[in-house]
XYZ file of C-alpha atoms in Angstrom:
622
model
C -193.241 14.434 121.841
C -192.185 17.245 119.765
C -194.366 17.049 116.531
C -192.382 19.725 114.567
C -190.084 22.609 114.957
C -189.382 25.063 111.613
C -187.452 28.295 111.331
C -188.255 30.382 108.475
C -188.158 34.415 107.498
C -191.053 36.711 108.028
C -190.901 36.990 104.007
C -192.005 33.476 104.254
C -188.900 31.436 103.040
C -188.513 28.040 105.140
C -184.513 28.156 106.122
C -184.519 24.625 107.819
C -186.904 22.200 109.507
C -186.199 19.165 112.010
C -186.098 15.828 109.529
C -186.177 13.869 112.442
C -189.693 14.068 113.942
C -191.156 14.389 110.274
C -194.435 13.961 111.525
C -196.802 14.904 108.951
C -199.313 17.587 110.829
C -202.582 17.239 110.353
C -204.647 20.304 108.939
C -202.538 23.439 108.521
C -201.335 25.079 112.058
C -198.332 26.805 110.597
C -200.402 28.721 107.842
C -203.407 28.965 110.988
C -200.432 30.842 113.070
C -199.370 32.899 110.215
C -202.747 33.929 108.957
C -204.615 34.448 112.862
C -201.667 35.438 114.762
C -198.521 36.849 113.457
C -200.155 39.021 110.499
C -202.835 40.393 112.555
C -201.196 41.398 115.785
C -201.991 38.588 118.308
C -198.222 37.448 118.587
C -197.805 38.850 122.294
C -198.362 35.446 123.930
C -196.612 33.691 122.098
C -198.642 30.455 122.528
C -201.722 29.336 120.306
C -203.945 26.400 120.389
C -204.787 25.035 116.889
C -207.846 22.282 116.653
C -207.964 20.166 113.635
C -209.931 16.650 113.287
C -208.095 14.215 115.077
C -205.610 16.274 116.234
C -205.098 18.963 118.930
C -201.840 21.360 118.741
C -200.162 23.716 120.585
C -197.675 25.876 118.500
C -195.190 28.241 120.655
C -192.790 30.779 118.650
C -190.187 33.077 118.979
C -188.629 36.058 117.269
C -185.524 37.887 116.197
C -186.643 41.116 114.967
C -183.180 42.134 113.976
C -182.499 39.542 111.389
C -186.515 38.985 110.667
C -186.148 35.193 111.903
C -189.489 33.209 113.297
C -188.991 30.008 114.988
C -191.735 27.615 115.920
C -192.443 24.478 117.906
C -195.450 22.401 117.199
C -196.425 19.368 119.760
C -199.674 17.409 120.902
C -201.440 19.790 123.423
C -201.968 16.878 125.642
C -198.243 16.120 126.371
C -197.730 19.718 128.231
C -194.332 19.777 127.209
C -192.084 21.981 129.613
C -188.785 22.291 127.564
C -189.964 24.158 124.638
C -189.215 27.878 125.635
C -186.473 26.989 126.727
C -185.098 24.436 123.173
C -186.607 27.404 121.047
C -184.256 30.066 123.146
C -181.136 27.848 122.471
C -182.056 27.419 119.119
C -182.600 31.077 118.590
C -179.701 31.730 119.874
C -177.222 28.827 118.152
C -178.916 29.249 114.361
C -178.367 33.449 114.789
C -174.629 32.885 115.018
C -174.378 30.337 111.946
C -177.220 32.909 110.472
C -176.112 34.257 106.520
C -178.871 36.422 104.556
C -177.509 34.566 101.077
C -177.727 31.023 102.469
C -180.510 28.529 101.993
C -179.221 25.427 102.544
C -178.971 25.170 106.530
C -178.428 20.983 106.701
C -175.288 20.921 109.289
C -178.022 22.583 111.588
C -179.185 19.116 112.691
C -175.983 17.554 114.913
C -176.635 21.292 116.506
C -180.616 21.124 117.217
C -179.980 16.879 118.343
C -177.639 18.361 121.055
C -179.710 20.914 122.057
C -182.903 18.997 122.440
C -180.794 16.408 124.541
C -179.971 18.841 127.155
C -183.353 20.602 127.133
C -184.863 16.910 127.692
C -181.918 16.223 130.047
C -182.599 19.265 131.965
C -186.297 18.908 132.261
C -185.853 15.342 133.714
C -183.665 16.747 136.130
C -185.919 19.288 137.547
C -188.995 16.952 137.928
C -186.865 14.187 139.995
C -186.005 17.249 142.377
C -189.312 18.545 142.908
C -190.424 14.606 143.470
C -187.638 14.161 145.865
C -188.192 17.632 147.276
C -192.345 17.112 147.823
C -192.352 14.328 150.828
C -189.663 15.640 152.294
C -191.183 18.890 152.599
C -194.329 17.538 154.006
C -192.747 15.535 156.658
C -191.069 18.335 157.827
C -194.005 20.408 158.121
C -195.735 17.585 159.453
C -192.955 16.985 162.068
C -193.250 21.138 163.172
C -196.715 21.245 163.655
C -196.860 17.753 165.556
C -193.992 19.643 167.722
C -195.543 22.445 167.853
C -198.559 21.024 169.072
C -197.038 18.993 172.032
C -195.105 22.447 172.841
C -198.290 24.156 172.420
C -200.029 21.792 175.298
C -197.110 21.589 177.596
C -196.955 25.271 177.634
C -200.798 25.451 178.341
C -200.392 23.331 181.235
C -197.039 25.232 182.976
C -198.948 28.391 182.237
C -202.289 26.942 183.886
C -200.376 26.127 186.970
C -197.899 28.617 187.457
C -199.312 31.856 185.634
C -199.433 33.906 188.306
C -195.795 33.773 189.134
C -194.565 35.086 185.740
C -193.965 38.876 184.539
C -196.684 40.561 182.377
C -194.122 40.293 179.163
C -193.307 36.484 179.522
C -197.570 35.987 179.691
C -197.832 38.461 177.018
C -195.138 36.126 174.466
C -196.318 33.021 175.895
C -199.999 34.244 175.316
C -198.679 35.097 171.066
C -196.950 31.384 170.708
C -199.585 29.080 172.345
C -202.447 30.990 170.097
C -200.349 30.035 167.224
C -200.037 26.676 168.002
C -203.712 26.633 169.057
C -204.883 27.688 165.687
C -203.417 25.000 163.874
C -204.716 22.030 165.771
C -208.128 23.677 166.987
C -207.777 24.018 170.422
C -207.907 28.046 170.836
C -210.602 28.099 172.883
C -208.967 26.017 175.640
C -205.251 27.600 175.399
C -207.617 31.053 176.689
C -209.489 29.820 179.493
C -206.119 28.459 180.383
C -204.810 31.868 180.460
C -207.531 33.325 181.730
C -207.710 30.845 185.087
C -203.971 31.802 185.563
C -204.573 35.394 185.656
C -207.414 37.878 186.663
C -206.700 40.604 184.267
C -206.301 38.196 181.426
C -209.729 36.778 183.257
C -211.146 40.015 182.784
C -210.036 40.370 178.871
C -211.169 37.893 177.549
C -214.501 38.237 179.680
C -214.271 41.310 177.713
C -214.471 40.020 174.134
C -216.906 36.748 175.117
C -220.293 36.837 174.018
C -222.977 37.147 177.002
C -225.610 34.471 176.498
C -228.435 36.853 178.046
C -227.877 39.050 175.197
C -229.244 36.360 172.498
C -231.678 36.081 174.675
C -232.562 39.778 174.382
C -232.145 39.265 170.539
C -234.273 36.211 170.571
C -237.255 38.078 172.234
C -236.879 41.167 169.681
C -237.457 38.777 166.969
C -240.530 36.754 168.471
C -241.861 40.003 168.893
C -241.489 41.211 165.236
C -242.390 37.784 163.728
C -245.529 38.015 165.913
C -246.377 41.591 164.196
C -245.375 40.818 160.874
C -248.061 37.583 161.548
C -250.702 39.793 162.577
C -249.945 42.142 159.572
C -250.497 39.484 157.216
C -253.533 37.493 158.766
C -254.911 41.264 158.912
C -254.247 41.860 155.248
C -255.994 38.394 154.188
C -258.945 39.293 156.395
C -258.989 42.843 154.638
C -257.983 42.675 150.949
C -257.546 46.339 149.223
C -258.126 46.566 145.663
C -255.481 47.962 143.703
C -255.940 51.706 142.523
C -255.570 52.169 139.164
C -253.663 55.607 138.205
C -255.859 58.166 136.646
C -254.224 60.485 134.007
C -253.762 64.225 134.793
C -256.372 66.699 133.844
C -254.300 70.149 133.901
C -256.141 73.582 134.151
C -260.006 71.760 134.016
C -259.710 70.722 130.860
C -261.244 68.457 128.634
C -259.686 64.852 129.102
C -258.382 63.854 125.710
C -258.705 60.452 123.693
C -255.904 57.901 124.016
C -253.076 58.857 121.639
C -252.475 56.482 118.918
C -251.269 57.206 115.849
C -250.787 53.356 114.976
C -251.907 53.129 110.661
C -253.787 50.469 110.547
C -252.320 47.140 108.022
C -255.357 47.539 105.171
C -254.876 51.346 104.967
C -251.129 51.641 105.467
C -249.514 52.574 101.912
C -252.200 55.424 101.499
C -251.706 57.141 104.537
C -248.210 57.143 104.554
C -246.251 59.105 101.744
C -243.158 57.511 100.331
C -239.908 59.677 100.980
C -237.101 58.041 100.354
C -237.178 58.209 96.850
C -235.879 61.814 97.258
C -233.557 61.563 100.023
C -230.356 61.573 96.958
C -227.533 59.352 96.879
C -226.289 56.788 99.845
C -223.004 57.901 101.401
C -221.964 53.912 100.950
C -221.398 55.364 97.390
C -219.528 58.574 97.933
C -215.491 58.954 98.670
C -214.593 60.511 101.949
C -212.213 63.109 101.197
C -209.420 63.340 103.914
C -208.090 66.196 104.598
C -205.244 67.317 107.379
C -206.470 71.371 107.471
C -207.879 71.133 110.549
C -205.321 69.242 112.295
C -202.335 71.663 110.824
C -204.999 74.932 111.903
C -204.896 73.257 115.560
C -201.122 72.584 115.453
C -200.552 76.489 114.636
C -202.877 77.527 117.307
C -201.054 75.604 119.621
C -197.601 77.560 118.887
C -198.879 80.460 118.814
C -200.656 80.529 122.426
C -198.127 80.055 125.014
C -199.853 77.450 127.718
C -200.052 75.259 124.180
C -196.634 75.782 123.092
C -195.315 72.762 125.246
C -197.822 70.376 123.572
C -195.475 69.392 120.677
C -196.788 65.652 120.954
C -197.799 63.333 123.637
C -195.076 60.983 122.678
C -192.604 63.366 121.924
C -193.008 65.469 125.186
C -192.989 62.461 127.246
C -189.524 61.104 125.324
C -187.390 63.403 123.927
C -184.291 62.458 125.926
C -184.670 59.355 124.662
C -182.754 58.770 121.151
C -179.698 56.776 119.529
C -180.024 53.562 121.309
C -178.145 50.583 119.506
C -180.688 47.648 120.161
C -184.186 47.993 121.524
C -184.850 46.058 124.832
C -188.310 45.932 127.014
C -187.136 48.047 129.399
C -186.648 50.785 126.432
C -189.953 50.186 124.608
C -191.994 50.158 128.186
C -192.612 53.992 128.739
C -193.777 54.473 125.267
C -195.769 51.633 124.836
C -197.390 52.411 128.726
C -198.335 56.005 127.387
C -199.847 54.398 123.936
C -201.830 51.704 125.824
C -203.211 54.669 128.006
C -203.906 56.646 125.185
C -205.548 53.900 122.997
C -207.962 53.606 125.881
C -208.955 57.065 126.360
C -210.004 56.384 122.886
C -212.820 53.546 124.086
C -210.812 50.394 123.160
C -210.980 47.544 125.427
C -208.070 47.545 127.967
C -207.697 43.626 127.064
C -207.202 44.886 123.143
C -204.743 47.811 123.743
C -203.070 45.885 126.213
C -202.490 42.721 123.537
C -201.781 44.998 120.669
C -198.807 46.613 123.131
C -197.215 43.281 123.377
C -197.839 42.621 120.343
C -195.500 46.050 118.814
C -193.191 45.119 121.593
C -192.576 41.666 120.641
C -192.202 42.735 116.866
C -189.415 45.914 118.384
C -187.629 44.647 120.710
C -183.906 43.250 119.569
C -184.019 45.462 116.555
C -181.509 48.636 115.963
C -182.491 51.453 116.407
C -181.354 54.203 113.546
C -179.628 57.211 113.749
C -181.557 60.225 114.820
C -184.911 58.030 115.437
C -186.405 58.609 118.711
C -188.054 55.724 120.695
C -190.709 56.998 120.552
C -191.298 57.701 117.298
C -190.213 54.112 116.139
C -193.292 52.715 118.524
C -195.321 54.975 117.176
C -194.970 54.114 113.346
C -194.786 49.818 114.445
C -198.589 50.588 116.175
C -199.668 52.418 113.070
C -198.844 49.966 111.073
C -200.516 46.749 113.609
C -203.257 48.974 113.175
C -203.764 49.520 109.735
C -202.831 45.310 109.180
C -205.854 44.540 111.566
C -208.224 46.733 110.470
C -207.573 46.169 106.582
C -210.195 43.004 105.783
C -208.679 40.012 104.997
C -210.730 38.873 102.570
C -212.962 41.073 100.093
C -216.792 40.949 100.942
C -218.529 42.537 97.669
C -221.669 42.627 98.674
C -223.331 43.722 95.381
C -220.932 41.155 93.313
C -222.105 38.276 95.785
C -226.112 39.415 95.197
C -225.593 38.979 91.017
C -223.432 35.981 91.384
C -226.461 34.160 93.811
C -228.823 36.155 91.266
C -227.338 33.768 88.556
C -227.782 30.666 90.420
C -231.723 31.743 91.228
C -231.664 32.341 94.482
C -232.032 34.631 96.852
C -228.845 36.583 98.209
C -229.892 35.922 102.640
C -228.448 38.579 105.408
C -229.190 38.193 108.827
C -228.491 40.921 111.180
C -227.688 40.124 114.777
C -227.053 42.381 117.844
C -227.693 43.213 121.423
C -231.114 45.062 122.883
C -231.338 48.705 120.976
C -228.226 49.061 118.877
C -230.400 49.518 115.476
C -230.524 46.640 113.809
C -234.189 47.716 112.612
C -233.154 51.010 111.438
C -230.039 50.145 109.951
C -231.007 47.080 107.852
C -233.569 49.707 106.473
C -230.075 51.789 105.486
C -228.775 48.682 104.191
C -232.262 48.215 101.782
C -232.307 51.817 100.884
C -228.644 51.340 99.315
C -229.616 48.149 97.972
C -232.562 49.715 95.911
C -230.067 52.466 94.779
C -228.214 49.809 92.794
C -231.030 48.465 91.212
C -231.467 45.138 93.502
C -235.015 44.030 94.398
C -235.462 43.867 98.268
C -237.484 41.455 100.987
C -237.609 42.086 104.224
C -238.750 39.760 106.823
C -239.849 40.438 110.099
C -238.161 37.794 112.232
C -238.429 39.638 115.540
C -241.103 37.695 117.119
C -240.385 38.380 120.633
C -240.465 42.994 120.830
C -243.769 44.164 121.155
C -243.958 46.948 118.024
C -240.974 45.181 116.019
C -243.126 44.021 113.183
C -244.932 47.368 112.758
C -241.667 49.217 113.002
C -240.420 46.982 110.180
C -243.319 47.454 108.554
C -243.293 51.272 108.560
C -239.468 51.272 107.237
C -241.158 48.743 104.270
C -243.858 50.875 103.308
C -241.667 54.230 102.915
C -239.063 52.102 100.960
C -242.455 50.441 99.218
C -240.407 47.110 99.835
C -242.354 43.983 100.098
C -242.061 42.613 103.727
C -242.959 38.828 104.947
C -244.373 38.626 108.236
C -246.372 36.161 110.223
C -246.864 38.276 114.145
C -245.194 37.377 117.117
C -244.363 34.172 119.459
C -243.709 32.408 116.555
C -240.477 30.769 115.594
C -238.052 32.866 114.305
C -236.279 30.150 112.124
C -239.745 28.946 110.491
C -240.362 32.325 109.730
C -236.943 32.863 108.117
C -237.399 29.908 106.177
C -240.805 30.817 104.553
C -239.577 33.948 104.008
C -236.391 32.765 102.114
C -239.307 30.494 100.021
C -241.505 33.049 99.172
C -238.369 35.757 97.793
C -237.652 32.704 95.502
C -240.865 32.879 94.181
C -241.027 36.258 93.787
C -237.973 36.277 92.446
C -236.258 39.032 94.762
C -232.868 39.145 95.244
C -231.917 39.960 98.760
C -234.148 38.976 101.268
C -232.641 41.158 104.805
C -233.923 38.927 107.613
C -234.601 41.710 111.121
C -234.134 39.638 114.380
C -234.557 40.358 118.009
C -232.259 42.192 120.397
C -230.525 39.686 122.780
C -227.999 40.046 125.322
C -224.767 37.597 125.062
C -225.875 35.670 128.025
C -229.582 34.791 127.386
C -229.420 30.937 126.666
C -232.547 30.785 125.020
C -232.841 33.498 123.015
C -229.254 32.570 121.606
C -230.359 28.759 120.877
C -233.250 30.441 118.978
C -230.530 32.696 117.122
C -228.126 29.695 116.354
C -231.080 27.646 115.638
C -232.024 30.242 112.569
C -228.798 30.171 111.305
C -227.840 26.884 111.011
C -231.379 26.028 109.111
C -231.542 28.550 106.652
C -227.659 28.833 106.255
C -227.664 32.426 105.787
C -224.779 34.527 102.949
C -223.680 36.755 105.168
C -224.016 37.224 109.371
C -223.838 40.928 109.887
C -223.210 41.945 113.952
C -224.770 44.888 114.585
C -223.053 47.241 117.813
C -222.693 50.181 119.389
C -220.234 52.786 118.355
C -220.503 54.283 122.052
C -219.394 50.431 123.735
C -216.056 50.406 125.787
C -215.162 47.101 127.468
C -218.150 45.284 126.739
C -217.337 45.109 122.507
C -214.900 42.132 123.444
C -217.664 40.277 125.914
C -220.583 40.629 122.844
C -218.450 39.432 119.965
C -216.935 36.657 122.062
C -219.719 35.273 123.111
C -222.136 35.603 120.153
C -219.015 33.663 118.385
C -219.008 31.065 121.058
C -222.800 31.001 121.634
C -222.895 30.436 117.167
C -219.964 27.758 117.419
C -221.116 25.404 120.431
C -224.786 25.725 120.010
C -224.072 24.233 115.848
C -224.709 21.305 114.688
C -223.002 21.563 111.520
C -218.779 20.662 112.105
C -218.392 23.762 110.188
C -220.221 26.176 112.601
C -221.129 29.605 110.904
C -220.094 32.742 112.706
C -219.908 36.435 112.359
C -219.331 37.501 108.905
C -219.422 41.344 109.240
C -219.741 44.289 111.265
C -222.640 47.109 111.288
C -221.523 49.885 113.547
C -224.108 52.429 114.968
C -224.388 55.644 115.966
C -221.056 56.366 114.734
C -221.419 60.074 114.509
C -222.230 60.449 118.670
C -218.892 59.168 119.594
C -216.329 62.404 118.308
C -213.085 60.664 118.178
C -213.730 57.716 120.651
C -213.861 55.302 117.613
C -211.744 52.538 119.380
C -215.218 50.062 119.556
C -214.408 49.346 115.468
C -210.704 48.605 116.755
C -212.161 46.371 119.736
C -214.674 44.689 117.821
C -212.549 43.780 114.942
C -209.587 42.473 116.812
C -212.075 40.098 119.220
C -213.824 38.813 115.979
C -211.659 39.085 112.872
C -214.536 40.334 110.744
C -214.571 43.627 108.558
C -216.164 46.576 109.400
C -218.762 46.747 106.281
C -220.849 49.529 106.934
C -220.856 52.565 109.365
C -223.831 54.110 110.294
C -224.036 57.615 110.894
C -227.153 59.499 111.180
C -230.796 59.096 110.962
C -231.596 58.854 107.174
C -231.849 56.367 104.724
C -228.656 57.532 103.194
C -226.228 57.994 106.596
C -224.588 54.628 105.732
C -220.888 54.629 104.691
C -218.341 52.444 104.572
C -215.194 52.425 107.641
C -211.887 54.496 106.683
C -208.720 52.661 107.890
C -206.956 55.766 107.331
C -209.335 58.201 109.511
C -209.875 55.623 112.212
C -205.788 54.970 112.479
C -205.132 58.933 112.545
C -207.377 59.580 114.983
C -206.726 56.693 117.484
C -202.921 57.761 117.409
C -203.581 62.128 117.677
């Protein structure tokens, strides 16, 4: 049953609603949809699946760009409804003609939307008695064939046994064709070609031809005693024998002197006197400082390209593919599909996912097409600005995450301010959470680290190292233990020392390792961290989508908690390797919903700055 159907602007004003379901919905899907869907660029499907407690919905919409009129369907998921795309179509379709900018009041709608559900319902009804009626008929007549064309098959078999010889080479050659096909439906190939073959000596001699000789395997079975025997031998010879493993000696080039094992490792007692603290006078964190953006370089390269002739034709890579096209009256698929083929390809020469730029295209061509095109406007052009704008929407957070105003507002309640950072093998989560402390301390914030990667061999004293330059306490207890124990002691003793951010380091681990993501979940659902920070890869393609997806999942169905916690933030690496393949910080953010919060940038303490919407739209679209 339908639980709800509503049709209101994109401005948000409710025009009319069905009063006859009036089911009261349970949570909020229609403010879910709005928030998840149609405001950040997932309306391309044009189905979503909303879970609330005790209650499991499927909403289905539709637009009509030209007028800016949404129209939505809400019903139980379990009911599988098949008339709604086609009662929101003749909805769409009767309220557009009755449709008035300066009216509100939209009652007389209802006779109209009873009707139409009626014959939806009526036609729905309609179609599933014909395909029941349709199924056992269809089966008995294939049932009836192949039962007919079995007999056929044997009587054939027989006449051709008997009288083969007396036929032409074409009639053997179509009767051969039809009794195999028979043959291979009721299992009896092997018999239909002896058949032919006793009728016939060059058909005999054919399919002598293809038939496996029996004193081959024999060959074959011989080959293999012998090599099992040897391989036997080989072994019984190797017990009786045992070698000892050589052990490789290290290289002594030109005669000289072997040399003692190198190991520069500082021991734990001596550490803060051997190792000079530096970061002190590396200056001022770029999380701090403005990026200027300017268009110089980008106006330099578009006069270069007039004035050299093989450049001159490079205008724009929409405009040189579509400059025929202009002045079209309403936008339809078939108009917006070159354009949007050449931005998808584009998008993912700029490393985002082909699953992301392949949404987001349906997404600017559901939000396009119907609408009129103005005077003068090109096409292309008009795609252009719609994706820069889906673009800017999605990667604009959608809530404010202040890190420093969060840290003095748990700083007033006494307790520590907790970050966990998360991440596949070797992305930097080590070096970067040192970026992260090294800002931190620039803002006057006292600083714990804890050393929560139990599992790499060298994480603790690379933690360490990063402590001691910073001269930042760090809580430790070695490796194999349990990360979440750890955590938790750690989280105890910043409360007694009364630091304010305690920046817990965990191990690498790939989406798909079960245990090592139990272990994860397991940490964050005991010591309920402020803020989840992913840490990726700049350089990742495809793979952006599979990480954040799973870690997501992996957080939500390993929880105990109803409320799972998931992926607060992004950290992305190695930012300044990549040129202008930044499409991983479109991919990630799309798959997750989470801001960008920090870019990282170099090798420093202070190459840490914070993502420009502006920089990462202009270069996705150049």
């Amino acid at each position: 049953m339908l639980e709800q159907l509503l049709i209101f602007t994109r401005g948000g004003l409710i025009l009319w609603t069905c009063k006859e379901l009036g089911n009261a919905l349970k949570g909020s899907p229609i403010d879910t949809l709005i928030r998840f869907c149609l405001l950040e660029e997932r309306s391309g499907s044009n189905s979503y699946n909303y879970d609330a407690p005790g209650a499991a919905y499927t909403l289905k919409w539709t637009f009509h760009n030209e007028l800016g009129l949404v129209f939505v369907a809400v019903y139980q998921r379990i009911l599988r409804l098949l008339y709604v795309d086609e009662l929101l179509s003749m909805v769409k379709r009767e309220f557009c003609e009755i449709y008035d900018p300066k009216r509100i009041d939209y009652n007389d709608f209802d006779e109209t939307f009873r009707q139409l559900r009626k014959e939806a319902e009526a036609r729905t009804e309609d179609l599933k008695k014909s395909k029941q009626v349709g199924r056992p008929v269809n089966d008995s007549k294939k049932q009836g064939h192949v039962k007919k064309g079995g007999a056929d098959g044997g009587n054939k078999k027989k006449s051709e046994a008997k009288g083969g010889s007396d036929d032409d080479d074409d009639n053997r050659a179509g009767h051969n064709k039809l009794e195999n096909g028979h043959s291979n439906g009721h299992h009896i190939e092997t018999d239909g070609s002896r058949g032919l073959a006793i009728g016939n000596g060059k058909e005999n001699a054919s399919v002598n031809v293809g038939a496996f000789d029996v004193s081959k395997l024999q060959k074959l079975k011989n080959k293999g005693g012998k090599k099992n025997d040897t391989a036997v031998s080989d072994s019984k010879g190797a017990k009786a024998d045992p070698k000892k493993k050589a052990t490789k000696k290290n290289r002594v080039w030109d005669d000289s002197p072997s040399q003692s094992k190198l190991d520069f490792t500082d021991p734990v007692e001596n550490g803060n006197e051997n190792i000079d603290v530096v970061a002190a006078n590396q200056g001022e964190s770029m999380m701090d400082k403005e990026e200027v953006v300017s268009s110089d370089s980008e106006d330099d390269e578009d006069e270069v390209g007039k004035g050299s002739a093989p450049n001159s034709k490079k205008k724009g890579w929409f405009s040189s593919m579509f400059q025929s096209i202009a002045g079209k009256a309403n936008l339809e698929k078939s108009d917006l599909e070159p354009a949007l083929k050449a931005l998808k390809d584009r998008l993912m020469t700029k490393n985002v996912a082909e699953e992301i730029a392949e949404k987001l295209c349906e997404s600017v061509a559901a939000s396009l097409e119907g609408k009129k095109l103005a005077s003068f406007t090109r096409i292309s052009s008009t795609v252009q600005a719609a994706m820069e704008d889906a673009l800017v929407r999605i990667l604009t957070p959608k809530r404010s995450i202040d890190i420093l105003r969060d840290v003095h507002a748990a700083k007033e309640q006494r307790k520590p301010y907790v970050v966990v950072f998360v991440g596949v093998n070797g992305v930097g989560k080590s070096t970067n959470l040192a970026k992260v402390a090294y800002w931190l301390q620039q803002h006057n914030v006292s600083v714990m680290m804890a050393a929560c990667d139990t599992f790499r061999s060298g994480a603790v004293e690379q933690l360490r190292t990063h402590a001691r330059r910073l001269q930042i306490p760090i809580f430790e207890k070695g490796y194999e233990k349990d990360p979440a124990m750890v955590a938790k002691e750690a989280i105890q003793e910043a409360t007694r020392n009364g630091s304010d951010v305690v920046l817990v380091d965990t191990a690498g681990r790939m989406q798909d390792n079960e245990p090592l993501m139990r272990a994860l979940s397991k940490l964050v659902n005991l010591n309920n961290p402020d803020l989840v920070l992913f840490v990726g890869e700049a350089l990742v393609g495809n793979d952006a989508v599979d990480q954040l997806s799973k870690f997501n999942q992996k957080l939500a169905d390993l929880s105990t908690s109803p409320n799972p916690r998931l992926i607060d933030g992004i950290l992305l690496t190695k930012f300044d390797t990549i040129d202008d393949k930044v499409g991983a910080a479109l991919s990630m953010v799309y798959i997750s919903g989470a801001p960008v919060m920090f870019v990282g940038c170099g090798q420093s303490y202070t190459d840490l700055k914070k993502l420009n919407v502006k920089t990462i739209v202009k270069t996705l679209l150049k």
